[in-house]
Amino acid sequence: MIRHGGDGQLAFYRCWSPTPVALATLARVAGTRWAVEEGFQTAKSQAGLDHYQVRTWTAWHRFITLAMLALAFLMACAAQAAPAPPADPWHHARTRGPIALTPAEIRRLLGALIITPLRARLAAPPGVTGHAHHWSHWRRLHQGHARRSHYQRRLATDLGP
């Protein structure tokens, strides 16, 4: 199989099956590879999956288990906070709200609002918690604007003149 990327690059896949398989099935299975790679990238960046410095298998197994548990917690929180998917496929091109909470944003909020040591919180000036919430909302609002612009451009390209 050969996949043509939007940038002109080609991706080649060598496929094998003990029984004949439809091309659509092979394409679907090849496409799931990207979801798996994105999952690993998220685990590395959000849960520290690649930050282990252990010398024994038992220690490695414990670290990886805790990292995957942390990632599962972040993903469950993101799924719980996500709104229901809209019926309109171009909803993102027409709305101006912030994007839904992402695992990265939930991790930032947990760090700013919960994990910060109590001593540092008591010594901090008033309004630190409000600042973290305000910054999170501002960042997600601007990401929502960027997503809206992206979808509007795609909509204009797809519907074209």
JSON list of N, CA, C and O in Angstrom, two decimals, residues 82-100 143-155 158-159:
[
{"chain": "A", "resi": 82, "resn": "ALA", "atom": "N", "xyz": [-15.19, 16.63, 28.33]},
{"chain": "A", "resi": 82, "resn": "ALA", "atom": "CA", "xyz": [-15.48, 16.94, 26.94]},
{"chain": "A", "resi": 82, "resn": "ALA", "atom": "C", "xyz": [-16.99, 17.04, 26.70]},
{"chain": "A", "resi": 82, "resn": "ALA", "atom": "O", "xyz": [-17.75, 16.21, 27.19]},
{"chain": "A", "resi": 83, "resn": "PRO", "atom": "N", "xyz": [-17.41, 18.04, 25.95]},
{"chain": "A", "resi": 83, "resn": "PRO", "atom": "CA", "xyz": [-18.83, 18.15, 25.62]},
{"chain": "A", "resi": 83, "resn": "PRO", "atom": "C", "xyz": [-19.21, 17.08, 24.60]},
{"chain": "A", "resi": 83, "resn": "PRO", "atom": "O", "xyz": [-18.34, 16.48, 23.95]},
{"chain": "A", "resi": 84, "resn": "ALA", "atom": "N", "xyz": [-20.50, 16.84, 24.45]},
{"chain": "A", "resi": 84, "resn": "ALA", "atom": "CA", "xyz": [-20.97, 15.87, 23.47]},
{"chain": "A", "resi": 84, "resn": "ALA", "atom": "C", "xyz": [-20.58, 16.35, 22.08]},
{"chain": "A", "resi": 84, "resn": "ALA", "atom": "O", "xyz": [-20.61, 17.56, 21.80]},
{"chain": "A", "resi": 85, "resn": "PRO", "atom": "N", "xyz": [-20.21, 15.44, 21.19]},
{"chain": "A", "resi": 85, "resn": "PRO", "atom": "CA", "xyz": [-19.81, 15.87, 19.84]},
{"chain": "A", "resi": 85, "resn": "PRO", "atom": "C", "xyz": [-21.01, 16.47, 19.10]},
{"chain": "A", "resi": 85, "resn": "PRO", "atom": "O", "xyz": [-22.10, 15.93, 19.15]},
{"chain": "A", "resi": 86, "resn": "PRO", "atom": "N", "xyz": [-20.79, 17.60, 18.43]},
{"chain": "A", "resi": 86, "resn": "PRO", "atom": "CA", "xyz": [-21.89, 18.23, 17.71]},
{"chain": "A", "resi": 86, "resn": "PRO", "atom": "C", "xyz": [-22.26, 17.45, 16.45]},
{"chain": "A", "resi": 86, "resn": "PRO", "atom": "O", "xyz": [-21.41, 16.75, 15.88]},
{"chain": "A", "resi": 87, "resn": "ALA", "atom": "N", "xyz": [-23.51, 17.56, 16.04]},
{"chain": "A", "resi": 87, "resn": "ALA", "atom": "CA", "xyz": [-23.95, 16.89, 14.82]},
{"chain": "A", "resi": 87, "resn": "ALA", "atom": "C", "xyz": [-23.39, 17.56, 13.58]},
{"chain": "A", "resi": 87, "resn": "ALA", "atom": "O", "xyz": [-23.17, 16.93, 12.56]},
{"chain": "A", "resi": 88, "resn": "ASP", "atom": "N", "xyz": [-23.13, 18.85, 13.67]},
{"chain": "A", "resi": 88, "resn": "ASP", "atom": "CA", "xyz": [-22.62, 19.63, 12.54]},
{"chain": "A", "resi": 88, "resn": "ASP", "atom": "C", "xyz": [-21.12, 19.37, 12.39]},
{"chain": "A", "resi": 88, "resn": "ASP", "atom": "O", "xyz": [-20.33, 19.67, 13.29]},
{"chain": "A", "resi": 89, "resn": "PRO", "atom": "N", "xyz": [-20.66, 18.81, 11.25]},
{"chain": "A", "resi": 89, "resn": "PRO", "atom": "CA", "xyz": [-19.23, 18.54, 11.09]},
{"chain": "A", "resi": 89, "resn": "PRO", "atom": "C", "xyz": [-18.38, 19.80, 11.03]},
{"chain": "A", "resi": 89, "resn": "PRO", "atom": "O", "xyz": [-17.19, 19.76, 11.30]},
{"chain": "A", "resi": 90, "resn": "TRP", "atom": "N", "xyz": [-18.97, 20.95, 10.70]},
{"chain": "A", "resi": 90, "resn": "TRP", "atom": "CA", "xyz": [-18.23, 22.20, 10.62]},
{"chain": "A", "resi": 90, "resn": "TRP", "atom": "C", "xyz": [-18.51, 23.09, 11.83]},
{"chain": "A", "resi": 90, "resn": "TRP", "atom": "O", "xyz": [-18.34, 24.30, 11.77]},
{"chain": "A", "resi": 91, "resn": "HIS", "atom": "N", "xyz": [-18.92, 22.49, 12.93]},
{"chain": "A", "resi": 91, "resn": "HIS", "atom": "CA", "xyz": [-19.21, 23.22, 14.16]},
{"chain": "A", "resi": 91, "resn": "HIS", "atom": "C", "xyz": [-18.03, 24.08, 14.60]},
{"chain": "A", "resi": 91, "resn": "HIS", "atom": "O", "xyz": [-18.20, 25.22, 15.02]},
{"chain": "A", "resi": 92, "resn": "HIS", "atom": "N", "xyz": [-16.82, 23.53, 14.47]},
{"chain": "A", "resi": 92, "resn": "HIS", "atom": "CA", "xyz": [-15.63, 24.25, 14.93]},
{"chain": "A", "resi": 92, "resn": "HIS", "atom": "C", "xyz": [-15.35, 25.49, 14.08]},
{"chain": "A", "resi": 92, "resn": "HIS", "atom": "O", "xyz": [-14.68, 26.41, 14.54]},
{"chain": "A", "resi": 93, "resn": "ALA", "atom": "N", "xyz": [-15.84, 25.51, 12.86]},
{"chain": "A", "resi": 93, "resn": "ALA", "atom": "CA", "xyz": [-15.63, 26.68, 12.01]},
{"chain": "A", "resi": 93, "resn": "ALA", "atom": "C", "xyz": [-16.62, 27.80, 12.35]},
{"chain": "A", "resi": 93, "resn": "ALA", "atom": "O", "xyz": [-16.40, 28.94, 11.97]},
{"chain": "A", "resi": 94, "resn": "ARG", "atom": "N", "xyz": [-17.68, 27.46, 13.07]},
{"chain": "A", "resi": 94, "resn": "ARG", "atom": "CA", "xyz": [-18.73, 28.45, 13.32]},
{"chain": "A", "resi": 94, "resn": "ARG", "atom": "C", "xyz": [-18.81, 28.93, 14.76]},
{"chain": "A", "resi": 94, "resn": "ARG", "atom": "O", "xyz": [-19.58, 29.82, 15.07]},
{"chain": "A", "resi": 95, "resn": "THR", "atom": "N", "xyz": [-18.07, 28.33, 15.67]},
{"chain": "A", "resi": 95, "resn": "THR", "atom": "CA", "xyz": [-18.16, 28.73, 17.08]},
{"chain": "A", "resi": 95, "resn": "THR", "atom": "C", "xyz": [-16.91, 29.46, 17.52]},
{"chain": "A", "resi": 95, "resn": "THR", "atom": "O", "xyz": [-15.84, 29.27, 16.95]},
{"chain": "A", "resi": 96, "resn": "ARG", "atom": "N", "xyz": [-17.05, 30.26, 18.57]},
{"chain": "A", "resi": 96, "resn": "ARG", "atom": "CA", "xyz": [-15.93, 31.07, 19.05]},
{"chain": "A", "resi": 96, "resn": "ARG", "atom": "C", "xyz": [-15.47, 30.68, 20.45]},
{"chain": "A", "resi": 96, "resn": "ARG", "atom": "O", "xyz": [-14.71, 31.39, 21.06]},
{"chain": "A", "resi": 97, "resn": "GLY", "atom": "N", "xyz": [-15.93, 29.61, 21.01]},
{"chain": "A", "resi": 97, "resn": "GLY", "atom": "CA", "xyz": [-15.58, 29.24, 22.38]},
{"chain": "A", "resi": 97, "resn": "GLY", "atom": "C", "xyz": [-14.21, 28.60, 22.49]},
{"chain": "A", "resi": 97, "resn": "GLY", "atom": "O", "xyz": [-13.56, 28.31, 21.50]},
{"chain": "A", "resi": 98, "resn": "PRO", "atom": "N", "xyz": [-13.78, 28.38, 23.73]},
{"chain": "A", "resi": 98, "resn": "PRO", "atom": "CA", "xyz": [-12.49, 27.70, 23.93]},
{"chain": "A", "resi": 98, "resn": "PRO", "atom": "C", "xyz": [-12.60, 26.22, 23.58]},
{"chain": "A", "resi": 98, "resn": "PRO", "atom": "O", "xyz": [-13.69, 25.67, 23.53]},
{"chain": "A", "resi": 99, "resn": "ILE", "atom": "N", "xyz": [-11.47, 25.60, 23.34]},
{"chain": "A", "resi": 99, "resn": "ILE", "atom": "CA", "xyz": [-11.47, 24.17, 23.08]},
{"chain": "A", "resi": 99, "resn": "ILE", "atom": "C", "xyz": [-11.75, 23.45, 24.39]},
{"chain": "A", "resi": 99, "resn": "ILE", "atom": "O", "xyz": [-11.67, 24.02, 25.47]},
{"chain": "A", "resi": 100, "resn": "ALA", "atom": "N", "xyz": [-12.10, 22.19, 24.30]},
{"chain": "A", "resi": 100, "resn": "ALA", "atom": "CA", "xyz": [-12.34, 21.38, 25.50]},
{"chain": "A", "resi": 100, "resn": "ALA", "atom": "C", "xyz": [-11.03, 21.19, 26.25]},
{"chain": "A", "resi": 100, "resn": "ALA", "atom": "O", "xyz": [-9.93, 21.36, 25.69]},
{"chain": "A", "resi": 143, "resn": "GLN", "atom": "N", "xyz": [-6.65, 28.83, 21.58]},
{"chain": "A", "resi": 143, "resn": "GLN", "atom": "CA", "xyz": [-6.56, 27.60, 20.81]},
{"chain": "A", "resi": 143, "resn": "GLN", "atom": "C", "xyz": [-7.87, 27.37, 20.06]},
{"chain": "A", "resi": 143, "resn": "GLN", "atom": "O", "xyz": [-7.87, 26.87, 18.93]},
{"chain": "A", "resi": 144, "resn": "GLY", "atom": "N", "xyz": [-8.98, 27.74, 20.68]},
{"chain": "A", "resi": 144, "resn": "GLY", "atom": "CA", "xyz": [-10.28, 27.64, 20.01]},
{"chain": "A", "resi": 144, "resn": "GLY", "atom": "C", "xyz": [-10.35, 28.56, 18.81]},
{"chain": "A", "resi": 144, "resn": "GLY", "atom": "O", "xyz": [-10.90, 28.20, 17.76]},
{"chain": "A", "resi": 145, "resn": "HIS", "atom": "N", "xyz": [-9.81, 29.78, 18.94]},
{"chain": "A", "resi": 145, "resn": "HIS", "atom": "CA", "xyz": [-9.77, 30.71, 17.80]},
{"chain": "A", "resi": 145, "resn": "HIS", "atom": "C", "xyz": [-8.93, 30.12, 16.66]},
{"chain": "A", "resi": 145, "resn": "HIS", "atom": "O", "xyz": [-9.30, 30.22, 15.49]},
{"chain": "A", "resi": 146, "resn": "ALA", "atom": "N", "xyz": [-7.79, 29.53, 17.00]},
{"chain": "A", "resi": 146, "resn": "ALA", "atom": "CA", "xyz": [-6.92, 28.94, 15.98]},
{"chain": "A", "resi": 146, "resn": "ALA", "atom": "C", "xyz": [-7.63, 27.77, 15.30]},
{"chain": "A", "resi": 146, "resn": "ALA", "atom": "O", "xyz": [-7.58, 27.63, 14.07]},
{"chain": "A", "resi": 147, "resn": "ARG", "atom": "N", "xyz": [-8.33, 26.94, 16.07]},
{"chain": "A", "resi": 147, "resn": "ARG", "atom": "CA", "xyz": [-9.07, 25.82, 15.49]},
{"chain": "A", "resi": 147, "resn": "ARG", "atom": "C", "xyz": [-10.17, 26.33, 14.57]},
{"chain": "A", "resi": 147, "resn": "ARG", "atom": "O", "xyz": [-10.38, 25.81, 13.48]},
{"chain": "A", "resi": 148, "resn": "ARG", "atom": "N", "xyz": [-10.88, 27.37, 15.00]},
{"chain": "A", "resi": 148, "resn": "ARG", "atom": "CA", "xyz": [-11.96, 27.95, 14.20]},
{"chain": "A", "resi": 148, "resn": "ARG", "atom": "C", "xyz": [-11.41, 28.46, 12.87]},
{"chain": "A", "resi": 148, "resn": "ARG", "atom": "O", "xyz": [-11.98, 28.20, 11.80]},
{"chain": "A", "resi": 149, "resn": "SER", "atom": "N", "xyz": [-10.30, 29.17, 12.90]},
{"chain": "A", "resi": 149, "resn": "SER", "atom": "CA", "xyz": [-9.69, 29.68, 11.67]},
{"chain": "A", "resi": 149, "resn": "SER", "atom": "C", "xyz": [-9.27, 28.55, 10.75]},
{"chain": "A", "resi": 149, "resn": "SER", "atom": "O", "xyz": [-9.47, 28.60, 9.53]},
{"chain": "A", "resi": 150, "resn": "HIS", "atom": "N", "xyz": [-8.70, 27.49, 11.33]},
{"chain": "A", "resi": 150, "resn": "HIS", "atom": "CA", "xyz": [-8.28, 26.33, 10.55]},
{"chain": "A", "resi": 150, "resn": "HIS", "atom": "C", "xyz": [-9.49, 25.69, 9.86]},
{"chain": "A", "resi": 150, "resn": "HIS", "atom": "O", "xyz": [-9.45, 25.40, 8.67]},
{"chain": "A", "resi": 151, "resn": "TYR", "atom": "N", "xyz": [-10.57, 25.48, 10.61]},
{"chain": "A", "resi": 151, "resn": "TYR", "atom": "CA", "xyz": [-11.75, 24.86, 10.03]},
{"chain": "A", "resi": 151, "resn": "TYR", "atom": "C", "xyz": [-12.42, 25.76, 9.00]},
{"chain": "A", "resi": 151, "resn": "TYR", "atom": "O", "xyz": [-12.94, 25.28, 8.00]},
{"chain": "A", "resi": 152, "resn": "GLN", "atom": "N", "xyz": [-12.42, 27.08, 9.22]},
{"chain": "A", "resi": 152, "resn": "GLN", "atom": "CA", "xyz": [-12.98, 27.98, 8.23]},
{"chain": "A", "resi": 152, "resn": "GLN", "atom": "C", "xyz": [-12.20, 27.92, 6.93]},
{"chain": "A", "resi": 152, "resn": "GLN", "atom": "O", "xyz": [-12.77, 27.93, 5.85]},
{"chain": "A", "resi": 153, "resn": "ARG", "atom": "N", "xyz": [-10.87, 27.84, 7.04]},
{"chain": "A", "resi": 153, "resn": "ARG", "atom": "CA", "xyz": [-10.04, 27.75, 5.84]},
{"chain": "A", "resi": 153, "resn": "ARG", "atom": "C", "xyz": [-10.30, 26.44, 5.11]},
{"chain": "A", "resi": 153, "resn": "ARG", "atom": "O", "xyz": [-10.42, 26.41, 3.89]},
{"chain": "A", "resi": 154, "resn": "ARG", "atom": "N", "xyz": [-10.42, 25.34, 5.86]},
{"chain": "A", "resi": 154, "resn": "ARG", "atom": "CA", "xyz": [-10.71, 24.05, 5.24]},
{"chain": "A", "resi": 154, "resn": "ARG", "atom": "C", "xyz": [-12.08, 24.05, 4.60]},
{"chain": "A", "resi": 154, "resn": "ARG", "atom": "O", "xyz": [-12.28, 23.49, 3.53]},
{"chain": "A", "resi": 155, "resn": "LEU", "atom": "N", "xyz": [-13.05, 24.69, 5.27]},
{"chain": "A", "resi": 155, "resn": "LEU", "atom": "CA", "xyz": [-14.40, 24.76, 4.72]},
{"chain": "A", "resi": 155, "resn": "LEU", "atom": "C", "xyz": [-14.40, 25.56, 3.42]},
{"chain": "A", "resi": 155, "resn": "LEU", "atom": "O", "xyz": [-15.01, 25.15, 2.43]},
{"chain": "A", "resi": 158, "resn": "ASP", "atom": "N", "xyz": [-12.75, 23.30, 0.80]},
{"chain": "A", "resi": 158, "resn": "ASP", "atom": "CA", "xyz": [-13.59, 22.17, 0.39]},
{"chain": "A", "resi": 158, "resn": "ASP", "atom": "C", "xyz": [-14.78, 22.63, -0.45]},
{"chain": "A", "resi": 158, "resn": "ASP", "atom": "O", "xyz": [-15.15, 21.97, -1.41]},
{"chain": "A", "resi": 159, "resn": "LEU", "atom": "N", "xyz": [-15.38, 23.76, -0.09]},
{"chain": "A", "resi": 159, "resn": "LEU", "atom": "CA", "xyz": [-16.55, 24.24, -0.83]},
{"chain": "A", "resi": 159, "resn": "LEU", "atom": "C", "xyz": [-16.14, 25.07, -2.02]},
{"chain": "A", "resi": 159, "resn": "LEU", "atom": "O", "xyz": [-16.92, 25.21, -2.95]}
]
